[in-house]
Each structure stands twice: as C-alpha cells, then as structure tokens.
Amino acid sequence: MRLYLKYFAIHLKSQMQYKVSFFLTALSQFAVSFTAFLGVYFMFARFNAVDGFTYEQTLLCFSTMLMAFSLAEVFARGFDLFPQMLGSGEFDRALVRPRNIIFQVLAAKMDFTRLGRLLQAAAALCYAIPKSGVVWAWDKIFTLCAMVICGSIVFFSLFLIYAALSFFTVEGLEFMNVLTDGGREFGRYPFSIYGENILRFLTFVVPLALFQYYPLLYLLDRMQNKFFMFTPWVSLVLLIPGCAFFRFGLRRYKSTGS
Amino acid sequence: MIALKNITKTFRVAKRQAGFGRAVKALFSREYETVRALTDVSFTVSDGEMVGYIGPNGAGKSTTVKIMCGVLTPDSGACEIDGRVPWKNRIAHAREIGVVFGQRSQLWWDVPVTDSFALIRDIYKVDGKKYQKNLDELTELLDLSEILKTPARNLSLGQRMRCEIAASLLHAPKTLFLDEPTIGLDAVSKLAVRQFIKRLNAENGTTVLLTTHDMQDIEALTERMMLIGKGRILLDGSLAELKTRSPDPAASSEEIVAALYKEYGI
C-alpha cells in the first residue's frame, strides 16, 4: 500500500509536467459525461417517469454508476492500456521486478485527467442524494457505499479480463467496450427498463445489475428484502474468473513471448 | 552460478502470405509454423565470471536472456541460477538479479532520475543506508551527479544508458544481465560504460553476462565469449582461441566473426 502511494506520487509529478494538457483533458472528460447527463435530463423533460423511476431517482442511479466507473478508471487505467504495455516491452520489465504482477500493472498507469468525470459524478451524487426521496438511515448509506465500491471493483474485473484477452490477440478487443463503456452508458437508467432478458444477462453473466438495479430497489423501498442490500457484494465473484483468466494468459505469455 | 542444460524453446508463428486472397483465407484458417528459437543450449557461468554473448540478429540471444530472467519459460531443459529456477520463483529470483534491456527504458520519463531511483529502491525494498551507499558509489563511478536531477526524457542516449545501468544495480544484485548495453552509444559513452562494467566485475565480483553485436565490447571486457547462431551455441571459448581459428593472423575480430557466420551459414 505504501508502495502504491509512491507510484501515485510519481504519476502525479509526471502529469503535472503537462499542465495545459492535463486541464484540457480533464475538461473534455467532464464535457463527455456531461452530455450523458443532459441525455437523462432531456428525457425526463418529456416524460415524468421511466419504468416508474422519477428523474431524481434515475439521477441517483446514473451518478453511482458514473462514480463506480470513474473510480475504476482512475486507478485501473493500467489494464485499459495493457495492450500498449505488452507491445512496448514494458511488461517484461514488470516481470523482472520482485513484486506482484497485477499490482505492478495497476500501479503502472494512473490517469488523473479522469478526475473530471469523477468530479461530475460526485456533484450529481450530491444533488441526487437529498432529492431522491430516500430516507437515509444507516442501512441505506451502507447500501449506497457498497454500490459504488463493489461497482468499481466489478469494472476493475472487466478491465482485468480485457487485459488478459490481449495476451491472446492484439486487436479486435473493442467488443469488451460494450461491457465497460457500454455498461456505464446504459447504466444511466435502471437496467430493468431494457427488458427481462437483458436484466437476466446483467444479473447472471456480467453482474452489473447486482450493484446497480437490485440495491437501487432497496434504496427506494421498492423491495424490503434485506438480501437486496447485499447483492453488490455478490457481484464481486467476477473478480475470481478475472484473476484466474489473467493468470492463465500470463502463463501463456511466458511460453510464447508474444 | 548460472547453469543451463539442454534448453529448447520454440515459438509458433502464424504464416503470413502476400496477396489479398491469402489474407482473407488466413482470417479463417491460419497456418502455423514452428520456429526453433533455441535448440539444446547448455552452458555454465561461474560466480564472478564475465561472459560475452554474441550472434547475429534473431540468433536467440535475447530469448536466452529472457529465460534466465524468468520472463519466458522454455519448452524443455533445465536452468538454475544460484540454485533458483527463474520461471518457478519469479519474485525471489528477480530480487537477486539485475537486467538492462538496452533498447528499452525502465526510468519514468517525466520525472528526475533520482525520483525513479527512489521508486526502484522501494520496489526492491532496499534499506535506506544500503541504498545511499550504492547510489553514492554508482553516482561516482558512472559520473551521474550532474544528471540525477534531470528528467529522463531530457537525457542523451549515453547519459540515459548510464542511468539505466545504475537503476539495475541499486539493489546490488549478484548477477547482471546486459542486453545490448552499448547499442547506439557514442565513443565516449561506450568507453565509460565498458570501464564501469569492468570495475563492477573486478571489485564487487558481480557475475556479468552481456549480449552485444560490437566485437570491441568483447575485446575490451570479457575473457570468454559464446557465439550463438540459429538457436545453437556454436562456439564457447576465449577470444584468443577464436583468433587461432582464423587463417589470417592480421584479421580483426570483426572479420573473424563475420567469417564464422559465413562458415556456419547463419
């Protein structure tokens, strides 16, 4: 953990070197997700509710999703850029250093320009929390925190799987973006609006709904069952195949070298 | 001690053929070709020895180095470095070796070199006193005092290579692998790097294995050289032995090696 902070400091120093670029990128990141926010806003300017969710409730959903995603992106950017790391031979360097590989990839890249997105998520969350009509008792606060934390770990696992895939193929990984960026975009609305089948897919295959839809129902008192409070923690099982797949890819890399 | 025994390594490479039709076909069924990168490579290097490893491009030098560092796993054969199998216990092994890949940088591009060094210290868990001692020594020997505060991106290639070598030695490894450490350097930097490697080996007894294309590196540094071609060790001996193989006593070592490449058809 202390070593992670040291890496953190060196990345911060590096990115401070390019101030203008840093602020412009952060600003554009902010702008991009702001359009997503506008999308939700205009939608509700025409309709009062989507699938029974009001504007403020949807905003709560939108901002937790965005928060989870941007946290994962700030910290796990190394996995996002993993194909480049493999190509440039930077990964071989990681292999000759006496530290855990996943840790090293995690620490290899940190992207603070993504803070623009994080900031917006925080702002939207600050607006939605009092307006959503939720009575914030301890169990609700706990659930909301779990949604954000587990959500970012799920996105992290998806990044990990994406990285592991690049051990096998250099290009054609765009389809993973359907799950990560797509998950973020579609996650603006509660997943139930996309229909039964999509919801089932997002529950049992790629468990995005476990930290978005079900705990949201609990927050909004649509479900009283305490189980829904804990579904975000269930979604963490994705980390197991994620790590296993990465290790498998690594073994293959060591025997093929490309 | 480094001991390799019957190391064999093959790569599967997709066959690519020219032409659009073939490219489309390759999309569906790809033909693979097995390339033998290393065949039956065996050698030992004793503690404190310095060995030059030469061969043309694509002969398998880097593959051998990568196997000894634990980056690659061979298909068959045994490799032990001070009793450790590199690809079995990667972390314990990494702590005891130093590696310089001449073509790539391990320094963080945008921060002063000292900051990179400090992070490497923490990665290797070198304790403060020992680190300071090593750093002072390396700074003096490699003449780094002027450039330590400069960001790596502003260094010339020669300056950067000196920093790369220092970075690989901060944890005082017993074994050092240098993969083309003098590539692209000017005469002054080359001499400085050579002189340093020689001193390191003589004074600290560090085992050094370096790959190079530059025969002068070999002449200046090592008693023993190994010649590899097409994945096989063709020659393992001293430079003097090599010279006796040449019919022309006045031939430079460069010419002798070129003649050898021809003789072995590599």
Short mmCIF file of C-alpha atoms in Angstrom, two decimals:
data_model
loop_
_atom_site.label_atom_id
_atom_site.label_comp_id
_atom_site.label_asym_id
_atom_site.label_seq_id
_atom_site.Cartn_x
_atom_site.Cartn_y
_atom_site.Cartn_z
CA MET A 1 0.00 0.00 0.00
CA ARG A 2 2.80 2.42 0.82
CA LEU A 3 4.47 1.48 -2.43
CA TYR A 4 1.23 2.24 -4.24
CA LEU A 5 1.29 5.75 -2.80
CA LYS A 6 4.84 6.17 -4.03
CA TYR A 7 3.75 5.19 -7.53
CA PHE A 8 0.84 7.57 -7.09
CA ALA A 9 3.22 10.42 -6.29
CA ILE A 10 5.45 9.77 -9.28
CA HIS A 11 2.47 9.71 -11.65
CA LEU A 12 1.13 12.91 -10.17
CA LYS A 13 4.51 14.56 -10.66
CA SER A 14 4.69 13.32 -14.25
CA GLN A 15 1.27 14.60 -15.17
CA MET A 16 1.87 17.95 -13.51
CA GLN A 17 4.60 18.44 -16.08
CA TYR A 18 1.99 18.98 -18.73
CA LYS A 19 -0.40 21.39 -17.08
CA VAL A 20 -2.33 22.62 -20.09
CA SER A 21 -2.82 19.15 -21.50
CA PHE A 22 -3.88 17.94 -18.07
CA PHE A 23 -6.60 20.54 -17.62
CA LEU A 24 -7.87 20.29 -21.17
CA THR A 25 -8.20 16.53 -21.00
CA ALA A 26 -9.89 16.73 -17.62
CA LEU A 27 -12.26 19.32 -19.01
CA SER A 28 -13.12 17.23 -22.06
CA GLN A 29 -13.71 14.20 -19.87
CA PHE A 30 -16.09 16.33 -17.88
CA ALA A 31 -17.84 17.51 -21.04
CA VAL A 32 -18.25 14.00 -22.41
CA SER A 33 -20.03 12.65 -19.39
CA PHE A 34 -21.96 15.90 -19.07
CA THR A 35 -23.66 15.15 -22.39
CA ALA A 36 -24.71 11.82 -20.92
CA PHE A 37 -26.20 13.73 -18.04
CA LEU A 38 -28.01 16.05 -20.47
CA GLY A 39 -29.42 12.99 -22.19
CA VAL A 40 -31.08 11.93 -18.96
CA TYR A 41 -32.25 15.47 -18.29
CA PHE A 42 -33.99 15.94 -21.64
CA MET A 43 -35.51 12.52 -21.48
CA PHE A 44 -37.24 13.49 -18.27
CA ALA A 45 -38.19 16.89 -19.60
CA ARG A 46 -40.59 14.98 -21.86
CA PHE A 47 -41.56 12.05 -19.67
CA ASN A 48 -42.25 12.15 -16.00
CA ALA A 49 -41.01 8.75 -15.19
CA VAL A 50 -39.26 5.82 -16.83
CA ASP A 51 -40.45 2.45 -15.67
CA GLY A 52 -41.72 4.12 -12.53
CA PHE A 53 -38.43 5.84 -11.68
CA THR A 54 -38.50 9.61 -11.31
CA TYR A 55 -35.83 11.97 -12.61
CA GLU A 56 -34.11 12.28 -9.23
CA GLN A 57 -34.15 8.56 -8.68
CA THR A 58 -32.62 7.95 -12.08
CA LEU A 59 -30.02 10.58 -11.36
CA LEU A 60 -29.07 8.67 -8.24
CA CYS A 61 -28.64 5.56 -10.36
CA PHE A 62 -26.70 7.48 -13.01
CA SER A 63 -24.31 9.09 -10.57
CA THR A 64 -23.48 5.91 -8.63
CA MET A 65 -22.73 4.16 -11.91
CA LEU A 66 -20.56 7.03 -13.11
CA MET A 67 -18.80 7.20 -9.77
CA ALA A 68 -18.04 3.48 -9.78
CA PHE A 69 -16.80 3.59 -13.35
CA SER A 70 -14.58 6.64 -12.97
CA LEU A 71 -13.03 5.32 -9.76
CA ALA A 72 -12.14 2.13 -11.57
CA GLU A 73 -10.81 4.12 -14.47
CA VAL A 74 -8.58 6.41 -12.41
CA PHE A 75 -6.98 3.51 -10.60
CA ALA A 76 -7.06 0.66 -13.09
CA ARG A 77 -6.12 2.58 -16.20
CA GLY A 78 -3.05 0.34 -16.46
CA PHE A 79 -5.27 -2.54 -17.52
CA ASP A 80 -7.03 -0.37 -20.04
CA LEU A 81 -3.67 0.46 -21.61
CA PHE A 82 -2.34 -3.05 -21.17
CA PRO A 83 -2.04 -3.90 -24.89
CA GLN A 84 0.38 -0.99 -25.30
CA MET A 85 2.31 -2.17 -22.27
CA LEU A 86 2.70 -5.60 -23.84
CA GLY A 87 3.69 -4.13 -27.19
CA SER A 88 6.31 -1.77 -25.84
CA GLY A 89 8.00 -4.43 -23.72
CA GLU A 90 7.20 -2.51 -20.56
CA PHE A 91 5.54 -5.67 -19.31
CA ASP A 92 8.82 -7.63 -19.49
CA ARG A 93 10.25 -5.06 -17.12
CA ALA A 94 7.43 -5.72 -14.68
CA LEU A 95 8.24 -9.43 -14.85
CA VAL A 96 11.83 -8.88 -13.70
CA ARG A 97 10.80 -6.83 -10.68
CA PRO A 98 10.16 -8.56 -7.38
CA ARG A 99 6.54 -7.55 -6.96
CA ASN A 100 3.12 -8.95 -7.70
CA ILE A 101 2.29 -8.61 -11.38
CA ILE A 102 -1.29 -7.43 -11.03
CA PHE A 103 -0.13 -4.82 -8.55
CA GLN A 104 2.53 -3.58 -10.93
CA VAL A 105 0.15 -3.26 -13.86
CA LEU A 106 -2.30 -1.48 -11.59
CA ALA A 107 0.38 0.94 -10.49
CA ALA A 108 1.95 1.39 -13.91
CA LYS A 109 -0.58 3.89 -15.13
CA MET A 110 -2.78 6.30 -13.29
CA ASP A 111 -4.82 8.82 -15.14
CA PHE A 112 -5.77 11.87 -13.15
CA THR A 113 -7.46 13.55 -16.07
CA ARG A 114 -10.27 11.13 -15.37
CA LEU A 115 -10.88 13.17 -12.26
CA GLY A 116 -13.10 15.39 -14.44
CA ARG A 117 -15.55 12.56 -14.70
CA LEU A 118 -15.20 11.66 -11.04
CA LEU A 119 -15.91 15.23 -10.03
CA GLN A 120 -19.07 15.29 -12.05
CA ALA A 121 -20.22 12.00 -10.62
CA ALA A 122 -19.65 13.42 -7.15
CA ALA A 123 -21.62 16.57 -8.00
CA ALA A 124 -24.53 14.61 -9.44
CA LEU A 125 -24.50 12.34 -6.41
CA CYS A 126 -24.56 15.33 -4.06
CA TYR A 127 -27.62 16.63 -5.87
CA ALA A 128 -29.42 13.31 -6.08
CA ILE A 129 -28.86 12.10 -2.53
CA PRO A 130 -31.17 14.63 -0.83
CA LYS A 131 -33.61 14.88 -3.76
CA SER A 132 -34.20 11.21 -4.42
CA GLY A 133 -36.72 10.94 -1.61
CA VAL A 134 -34.75 8.24 0.16
CA VAL A 135 -34.77 8.39 3.95
CA TRP A 136 -31.07 7.99 4.63
CA ALA A 137 -30.86 5.56 7.52
CA TRP A 138 -27.67 3.60 8.18
CA ASP A 139 -28.69 0.62 6.10
CA LYS A 140 -29.30 2.89 3.09
CA ILE A 141 -25.97 4.64 3.44
CA PHE A 142 -24.25 1.29 3.71
CA THR A 143 -26.02 0.11 0.55
CA LEU A 144 -25.05 3.20 -1.42
CA CYS A 145 -21.40 2.87 -0.42
CA ALA A 146 -21.48 -0.79 -1.37
CA MET A 147 -22.91 0.11 -4.78
CA VAL A 148 -20.03 2.47 -5.51
CA ILE A 149 -17.24 0.31 -4.08
CA CYS A 150 -18.39 -3.00 -5.49
CA GLY A 151 -19.29 -1.32 -8.76
CA SER A 152 -15.78 -0.07 -9.27
CA ILE A 153 -14.38 -3.49 -8.40
CA VAL A 154 -16.67 -5.08 -11.00
CA PHE A 155 -15.46 -2.60 -13.61
CA PHE A 156 -11.92 -3.34 -12.48
CA SER A 157 -12.57 -7.06 -13.06
CA LEU A 158 -13.84 -6.29 -16.54
CA PHE A 159 -10.68 -4.30 -17.26
CA LEU A 160 -8.70 -7.26 -15.96
CA ILE A 161 -10.46 -9.63 -18.35
CA TYR A 162 -9.87 -7.15 -21.16
CA ALA A 163 -6.17 -7.07 -20.31
CA ALA A 164 -6.00 -10.87 -20.14
CA LEU A 165 -7.55 -11.10 -23.60
CA SER A 166 -4.73 -9.06 -25.04
CA PHE A 167 -2.35 -11.89 -24.17
CA PHE A 168 -4.13 -13.85 -26.88
CA THR A 169 -4.95 -11.31 -29.51
CA VAL A 170 -3.52 -7.94 -30.29
CA GLU A 171 -6.54 -6.33 -31.87
CA GLY A 172 -10.25 -6.80 -32.01
CA LEU A 173 -10.85 -6.21 -28.36
CA GLU A 174 -13.39 -3.47 -28.95
CA PHE A 175 -16.22 -5.77 -28.00
CA MET A 176 -15.10 -5.53 -24.40
CA ASN A 177 -16.03 -1.85 -24.52
CA VAL A 178 -19.64 -2.90 -24.88
CA LEU A 179 -19.40 -4.16 -21.33
CA THR A 180 -17.30 -1.37 -19.80
CA ASP A 181 -18.15 1.88 -21.59
CA GLY A 182 -21.46 0.41 -22.67
CA GLY A 183 -22.21 -0.62 -19.11
CA ARG A 184 -21.58 2.92 -17.99
CA GLU A 185 -23.77 4.43 -20.70
CA PHE A 186 -26.69 2.03 -20.36
CA GLY A 187 -26.31 2.14 -16.61
CA ARG A 188 -27.67 5.68 -16.63
CA TYR A 189 -31.08 4.09 -16.29
CA PRO A 190 -32.07 1.24 -14.03
CA PHE A 191 -31.39 -1.92 -16.02
CA SER A 192 -34.98 -3.12 -15.77
CA ILE A 193 -36.07 -0.68 -18.50
CA TYR A 194 -34.22 -2.76 -21.08
CA GLY A 195 -36.39 -5.77 -20.50
CA GLU A 196 -36.30 -9.14 -18.79
CA ASN A 197 -33.63 -10.79 -20.89
CA ILE A 198 -31.10 -8.01 -20.64
CA LEU A 199 -31.67 -7.85 -16.92
CA ARG A 200 -31.14 -11.57 -16.61
CA PHE A 201 -27.90 -11.30 -18.59
CA LEU A 202 -26.69 -8.46 -16.39
CA THR A 203 -27.53 -10.44 -13.30
CA PHE A 204 -26.09 -13.86 -14.03
CA VAL A 205 -23.46 -13.35 -16.72
CA VAL A 206 -21.97 -9.89 -16.30
CA PRO A 207 -23.24 -8.85 -12.89
CA LEU A 208 -23.67 -5.13 -13.48
CA ALA A 209 -27.25 -5.21 -12.26
CA LEU A 210 -26.18 -6.66 -8.92
CA PHE A 211 -24.62 -3.37 -7.88
CA GLN A 212 -26.98 -1.11 -9.78
CA TYR A 213 -30.55 -2.30 -10.15
CA TYR A 214 -31.23 -4.51 -7.13
CA PRO A 215 -29.70 -2.32 -4.42
CA LEU A 216 -31.43 0.65 -6.02
CA LEU A 217 -34.76 -1.08 -5.45
CA TYR A 218 -33.80 -1.45 -1.82
CA LEU A 219 -32.79 2.21 -1.55
CA LEU A 220 -36.09 3.31 -2.99
CA ASP A 221 -38.05 0.95 -0.71
CA ARG A 222 -39.44 -0.95 -3.64
CA MET A 223 -38.03 -4.09 -2.12
CA GLN A 224 -37.95 -4.60 1.61
CA ASN A 225 -35.95 -7.80 1.44
CA LYS A 226 -32.61 -7.29 3.19
CA PHE A 227 -30.97 -9.55 0.64
CA PHE A 228 -31.01 -6.72 -1.90
CA MET A 229 -28.79 -4.72 0.39
CA PHE A 230 -26.03 -7.26 -0.12
CA THR A 231 -26.28 -8.03 -3.83
CA PRO A 232 -23.39 -5.63 -4.62
CA TRP A 233 -21.08 -7.89 -2.62
CA VAL A 234 -22.25 -10.89 -4.61
CA SER A 235 -21.13 -9.20 -7.82
CA LEU A 236 -17.54 -9.36 -6.56
CA VAL A 237 -17.35 -13.02 -7.59
CA LEU A 238 -16.47 -11.67 -11.03
CA LEU A 239 -13.04 -10.93 -9.60
CA ILE A 240 -12.33 -14.68 -9.36
CA PRO A 241 -12.64 -15.55 -13.06
CA GLY A 242 -10.97 -12.20 -13.81
CA CYS A 243 -7.83 -13.04 -11.85
CA ALA A 244 -7.82 -16.66 -12.98
CA PHE A 245 -8.08 -15.65 -16.61
CA PHE A 246 -5.29 -13.11 -16.23
CA ARG A 247 -3.03 -15.73 -14.64
CA PHE A 248 -3.85 -18.14 -17.42
CA GLY A 249 -2.97 -15.52 -20.02
CA LEU A 250 0.25 -14.74 -18.20
CA ARG A 251 1.28 -18.40 -18.28
CA ARG A 252 0.66 -18.47 -21.98
CA TYR A 253 2.59 -15.26 -22.48
CA LYS A 254 5.57 -16.74 -20.68
CA SER A 255 5.61 -19.67 -23.01
CA THR A 256 5.01 -17.80 -26.25
CA GLY A 257 6.54 -14.43 -25.55
CA SER A 258 4.09 -12.55 -27.70
CA MET B 1 26.41 -19.64 -10.77
CA ILE B 2 24.40 -19.85 -13.94
CA ALA B 3 23.77 -23.29 -15.37
CA LEU B 4 21.71 -24.00 -18.45
CA LYS B 5 21.19 -27.53 -19.64
CA ASN B 6 19.61 -28.54 -22.94
CA ILE B 7 17.35 -25.54 -23.06
CA THR B 8 15.00 -25.69 -26.02
CA LYS B 9 12.47 -23.09 -26.94
CA THR B 10 10.12 -22.95 -29.90
CA PHE B 11 7.69 -20.27 -30.97
CA ARG B 12 4.60 -20.79 -33.02
CA VAL B 13 4.39 -18.11 -35.64
CA ALA B 14 1.44 -17.56 -37.92
CA LYS B 15 2.45 -17.86 -41.53
CA ARG B 16 1.65 -14.77 -43.47
CA GLN B 17 1.50 -14.70 -47.19
CA ALA B 18 1.25 -11.87 -49.61
CA GLY B 19 -1.92 -11.14 -51.52
CA PHE B 20 -5.43 -10.21 -50.55
CA GLY B 21 -6.96 -13.61 -51.22
CA ARG B 22 -4.48 -15.30 -48.96
CA ALA B 23 -5.07 -12.69 -46.26
CA VAL B 24 -8.80 -13.43 -46.31
CA LYS B 25 -8.08 -17.14 -46.14
CA ALA B 26 -5.79 -16.57 -43.19
CA LEU B 27 -8.67 -14.98 -41.36
CA PHE B 28 -10.40 -18.34 -41.18
CA SER B 29 -7.71 -20.91 -41.18
CA ARG B 30 -4.30 -19.92 -40.19
CA GLU B 31 -1.25 -21.98 -40.82
CA TYR B 32 1.32 -22.01 -38.13
CA GLU B 33 4.97 -22.53 -38.41
CA THR B 34 7.14 -23.64 -35.57
CA VAL B 35 10.27 -21.61 -35.25
CA ARG B 36 13.06 -23.03 -33.15
CA ALA B 37 14.44 -20.12 -31.19
CA LEU B 38 16.80 -22.19 -29.08
CA THR B 39 17.99 -25.74 -29.58
CA ASP B 40 19.79 -27.63 -26.88
CA VAL B 41 21.52 -24.66 -25.33
CA SER B 42 23.82 -25.61 -22.47
CA PHE B 43 26.46 -23.59 -20.69
CA THR B 44 27.61 -22.66 -17.22
CA VAL B 45 28.94 -19.38 -15.94
CA SER B 46 30.76 -19.38 -12.61
CA ASP B 47 30.40 -16.77 -9.92
CA GLY B 48 32.26 -13.59 -10.71
CA GLU B 49 32.79 -14.50 -14.33
CA MET B 50 32.12 -12.14 -17.19
CA VAL B 51 30.84 -13.62 -20.43
CA GLY B 52 30.09 -12.07 -23.79
CA TYR B 53 27.23 -13.50 -25.77
CA ILE B 54 27.32 -12.71 -29.45
CA GLY B 55 25.43 -13.69 -32.54
CA PRO B 56 23.59 -12.12 -35.45
CA ASN B 57 20.11 -10.65 -35.16
CA GLY B 58 17.48 -13.25 -34.41
CA ALA B 59 20.00 -15.84 -33.26
CA GLY B 60 18.35 -16.29 -29.86
CA LYS B 61 20.42 -14.04 -27.61
CA SER B 62 17.50 -12.12 -26.19
CA THR B 63 15.43 -15.27 -25.82
CA THR B 64 18.20 -16.81 -23.72
CA VAL B 65 18.40 -13.70 -21.56
CA LYS B 66 14.64 -13.64 -21.13
CA ILE B 67 14.66 -17.25 -19.99
CA MET B 68 17.39 -16.56 -17.47
CA CYS B 69 15.43 -13.56 -16.15
CA GLY B 70 12.24 -15.54 -15.73
CA VAL B 71 10.27 -13.68 -18.39
CA LEU B 72 9.95 -16.76 -20.60
CA THR B 73 9.52 -20.42 -19.81
CA PRO B 74 11.48 -22.82 -22.03
CA ASP B 75 9.85 -25.85 -23.67
CA SER B 76 12.35 -28.21 -22.13
CA GLY B 77 15.68 -28.25 -20.39
CA ALA B 78 16.88 -27.01 -17.04
CA CYS B 79 18.12 -23.64 -15.93
CA GLU B 80 19.39 -22.78 -12.49
CA ILE B 81 20.83 -19.52 -11.30
CA ASP B 82 22.34 -19.77 -7.82
CA GLY B 83 20.07 -22.75 -7.30
CA ARG B 84 16.89 -20.94 -8.35
CA VAL B 85 14.76 -21.86 -11.34
CA PRO B 86 13.95 -18.44 -12.83
CA TRP B 87 10.41 -19.16 -14.06
CA LYS B 88 9.37 -21.07 -10.94
CA ASN B 89 10.00 -18.50 -8.26
CA ARG B 90 9.86 -15.27 -10.16
CA ILE B 91 9.83 -12.82 -7.25
CA ALA B 92 12.66 -14.38 -5.24
CA HIS B 93 14.70 -14.60 -8.43
CA ALA B 94 14.01 -11.01 -9.50
CA ARG B 95 15.38 -9.73 -6.20
CA GLU B 96 18.80 -11.24 -6.89
CA ILE B 97 19.35 -10.25 -10.50
CA GLY B 98 19.75 -7.02 -12.40
CA VAL B 99 18.67 -6.63 -16.01
CA VAL B 100 19.32 -3.91 -18.54
CA PHE B 101 17.41 -4.06 -21.81
CA GLY B 102 19.44 -1.70 -23.96
CA GLN B 103 16.58 -0.91 -26.28
CA ARG B 104 14.07 -0.04 -23.61
CA SER B 105 13.94 2.29 -20.70
CA GLN B 106 12.98 1.45 -17.18
CA LEU B 107 13.07 5.04 -15.96
CA TRP B 108 9.95 7.15 -15.56
CA TRP B 109 10.06 9.51 -18.45
CA ASP B 110 8.88 12.77 -16.99
CA VAL B 111 10.45 12.86 -13.55
CA PRO B 112 14.04 13.47 -12.44
CA VAL B 113 16.20 10.37 -12.43
CA THR B 114 16.55 10.45 -8.62
CA ASP B 115 12.78 10.04 -8.28
CA SER B 116 12.88 6.96 -10.48
CA PHE B 117 15.73 5.61 -8.40
CA ALA B 118 13.82 6.20 -5.17
CA LEU B 119 10.81 4.30 -6.51
CA ILE B 120 13.02 1.42 -7.63
CA ARG B 121 14.51 1.37 -4.13
CA ASP B 122 11.02 0.89 -2.71
CA ILE B 123 10.09 -1.72 -5.29
CA TYR B 124 13.16 -3.75 -4.32
CA LYS B 125 12.84 -2.92 -0.61
CA VAL B 126 16.46 -1.80 -0.34
CA ASP B 127 17.05 -0.30 3.08
CA GLY B 128 17.94 3.36 3.32
CA LYS B 129 21.58 3.10 4.35
CA LYS B 130 22.47 0.44 1.85
CA TYR B 131 20.67 2.36 -0.87
CA GLN B 132 22.55 5.56 -0.11
CA LYS B 133 25.85 3.71 -0.19
CA ASN B 134 25.06 2.04 -3.51
CA LEU B 135 23.78 5.25 -5.00
CA ASP B 136 26.87 7.22 -3.96
CA GLU B 137 29.10 4.57 -5.40
CA LEU B 138 27.20 4.37 -8.69
CA THR B 139 26.98 8.16 -8.96
CA GLU B 140 30.71 8.40 -8.65
CA LEU B 141 31.61 5.53 -10.96
CA LEU B 142 29.13 6.40 -13.68
CA ASP B 143 29.55 10.14 -13.25
CA LEU B 144 25.87 10.78 -12.64
CA SER B 145 25.98 13.70 -10.21
CA GLU B 146 25.22 16.26 -12.89
CA ILE B 147 22.28 14.44 -14.43
CA LEU B 148 20.45 12.99 -11.44
CA LYS B 149 18.09 15.96 -11.24
CA THR B 150 17.23 15.89 -14.95
CA PRO B 151 14.06 14.21 -16.19
CA ALA B 152 14.83 11.07 -18.18
CA ARG B 153 13.26 12.47 -21.34
CA ASN B 154 15.89 15.23 -21.48
CA LEU B 155 18.89 12.90 -21.26
CA SER B 156 21.04 11.97 -24.20
CA LEU B 157 21.16 8.28 -25.06
CA GLY B 158 24.58 7.88 -23.44
CA GLN B 159 23.51 9.61 -20.25
CA ARG B 160 20.31 7.61 -20.15
CA MET B 161 22.14 4.31 -20.58
CA ARG B 162 24.38 5.14 -17.64
CA CYS B 163 21.27 5.82 -15.58
CA GLU B 164 19.65 2.59 -16.78
CA ILE B 165 22.66 0.60 -15.68
CA ALA B 166 22.68 2.35 -12.31
CA ALA B 167 18.94 1.67 -11.92
CA SER B 168 19.54 -2.05 -12.42
CA LEU B 169 22.25 -2.11 -9.78
CA LEU B 170 20.63 -0.16 -6.94
CA HIS B 171 19.72 -3.38 -5.16
CA ALA B 172 23.26 -4.73 -5.58
CA PRO B 173 22.37 -7.91 -7.49
CA LYS B 174 24.82 -10.78 -7.64
CA THR B 175 24.13 -11.40 -11.31
CA LEU B 176 23.76 -8.80 -14.01
CA PHE B 177 22.31 -9.37 -17.48
CA LEU B 178 23.04 -6.72 -20.04
CA ASP B 179 21.16 -6.96 -23.32
CA GLU B 180 22.99 -4.74 -25.79
CA PRO B 181 24.14 -2.11 -23.30
CA THR B 182 26.29 -0.20 -25.79
CA ILE B 183 23.80 -0.03 -28.64
CA GLY B 184 23.73 3.38 -30.28
CA LEU B 185 26.21 4.99 -27.89
CA ASP B 186 28.94 7.40 -28.93
CA ALA B 187 32.59 6.56 -28.34
CA VAL B 188 32.89 8.39 -25.02
CA SER B 189 29.79 6.80 -23.53
CA LYS B 190 30.77 3.38 -24.80
CA LEU B 191 34.12 3.63 -23.11
CA ALA B 192 32.54 4.87 -19.89
CA VAL B 193 30.05 2.00 -19.84
CA ARG B 194 32.74 -0.58 -20.58
CA GLN B 195 35.04 0.78 -17.94
CA PHE B 196 32.26 0.70 -15.40
CA ILE B 197 31.24 -2.89 -16.17
CA LYS B 198 34.83 -3.97 -15.86
CA ARG B 199 35.22 -2.34 -12.47
CA LEU B 200 31.95 -3.69 -11.22
CA ASN B 201 33.02 -7.19 -12.12
CA ALA B 202 36.52 -6.83 -10.69
CA GLU B 203 35.63 -5.07 -7.45
CA ASN B 204 32.24 -6.49 -6.50
CA GLY B 205 32.63 -9.87 -8.14
CA THR B 206 29.29 -9.43 -9.91
CA THR B 207 28.62 -12.12 -12.47
CA VAL B 208 28.02 -10.42 -15.79
CA LEU B 209 26.51 -11.79 -18.97
CA LEU B 210 26.25 -9.33 -21.80
CA THR B 211 24.91 -9.65 -25.29
CA THR B 212 26.27 -7.40 -27.99
CA HIS B 213 26.97 -7.00 -31.68
CA ASP B 214 30.03 -4.97 -31.02
CA MET B 215 33.18 -7.12 -31.06
CA GLN B 216 35.07 -4.33 -29.37
CA ASP B 217 32.85 -4.76 -26.33
CA ILE B 218 34.01 -8.34 -26.19
CA GLU B 219 37.64 -7.44 -26.71
CA ALA B 220 37.56 -4.80 -24.02
CA LEU B 221 35.58 -6.73 -21.46
CA THR B 222 35.47 -10.46 -21.50
CA GLU B 223 37.81 -13.35 -21.44
CA ARG B 224 35.17 -15.72 -22.55
CA MET B 225 32.69 -15.45 -25.35
CA MET B 226 29.89 -17.59 -26.63
CA LEU B 227 28.74 -17.49 -30.20
CA ILE B 228 25.14 -18.36 -30.92
CA GLY B 229 23.59 -18.84 -34.32
CA LYS B 230 20.18 -20.17 -35.33
CA GLY B 231 19.46 -21.05 -31.73
CA ARG B 232 22.53 -23.18 -31.14
CA ILE B 233 25.71 -22.43 -29.24
CA LEU B 234 28.38 -22.72 -31.89
CA LEU B 235 31.43 -21.72 -30.01
CA ASP B 236 32.33 -21.25 -26.38
CA GLY B 237 35.83 -20.11 -25.62
CA SER B 238 38.24 -17.24 -25.28
CA LEU B 239 38.90 -14.55 -27.79
CA ALA B 240 42.43 -15.88 -28.25
CA GLU B 241 41.05 -19.29 -29.15
CA LEU B 242 38.80 -17.66 -31.67
CA LYS B 243 41.75 -15.92 -33.26
CA THR B 244 43.64 -19.17 -33.76
CA ARG B 245 40.78 -20.41 -35.92
CA SER B 246 41.42 -17.72 -38.45
CA PRO B 247 43.89 -18.40 -41.26
CA ASP B 248 44.73 -14.73 -41.47
CA PRO B 249 46.60 -13.64 -38.32
CA ALA B 250 46.08 -9.97 -39.10
CA ALA B 251 42.30 -10.25 -39.32
CA SER B 252 40.33 -8.14 -36.86
CA SER B 253 37.95 -9.91 -34.54
CA GLU B 254 35.08 -8.41 -36.51
CA GLU B 255 36.33 -10.12 -39.68
CA ILE B 256 36.85 -13.40 -37.87
CA VAL B 257 33.30 -13.40 -36.57
CA ALA B 258 31.92 -12.46 -39.97
CA ALA B 259 33.89 -15.36 -41.46
CA LEU B 260 32.46 -17.64 -38.77
CA TYR B 261 28.89 -16.55 -39.51
CA LYS B 262 29.57 -17.49 -43.11
CA GLU B 263 31.15 -20.79 -42.22
CA TYR B 264 28.15 -21.84 -40.13
CA GLY B 265 25.74 -20.44 -42.67
CA ILE B 266 24.00 -18.08 -40.28
#
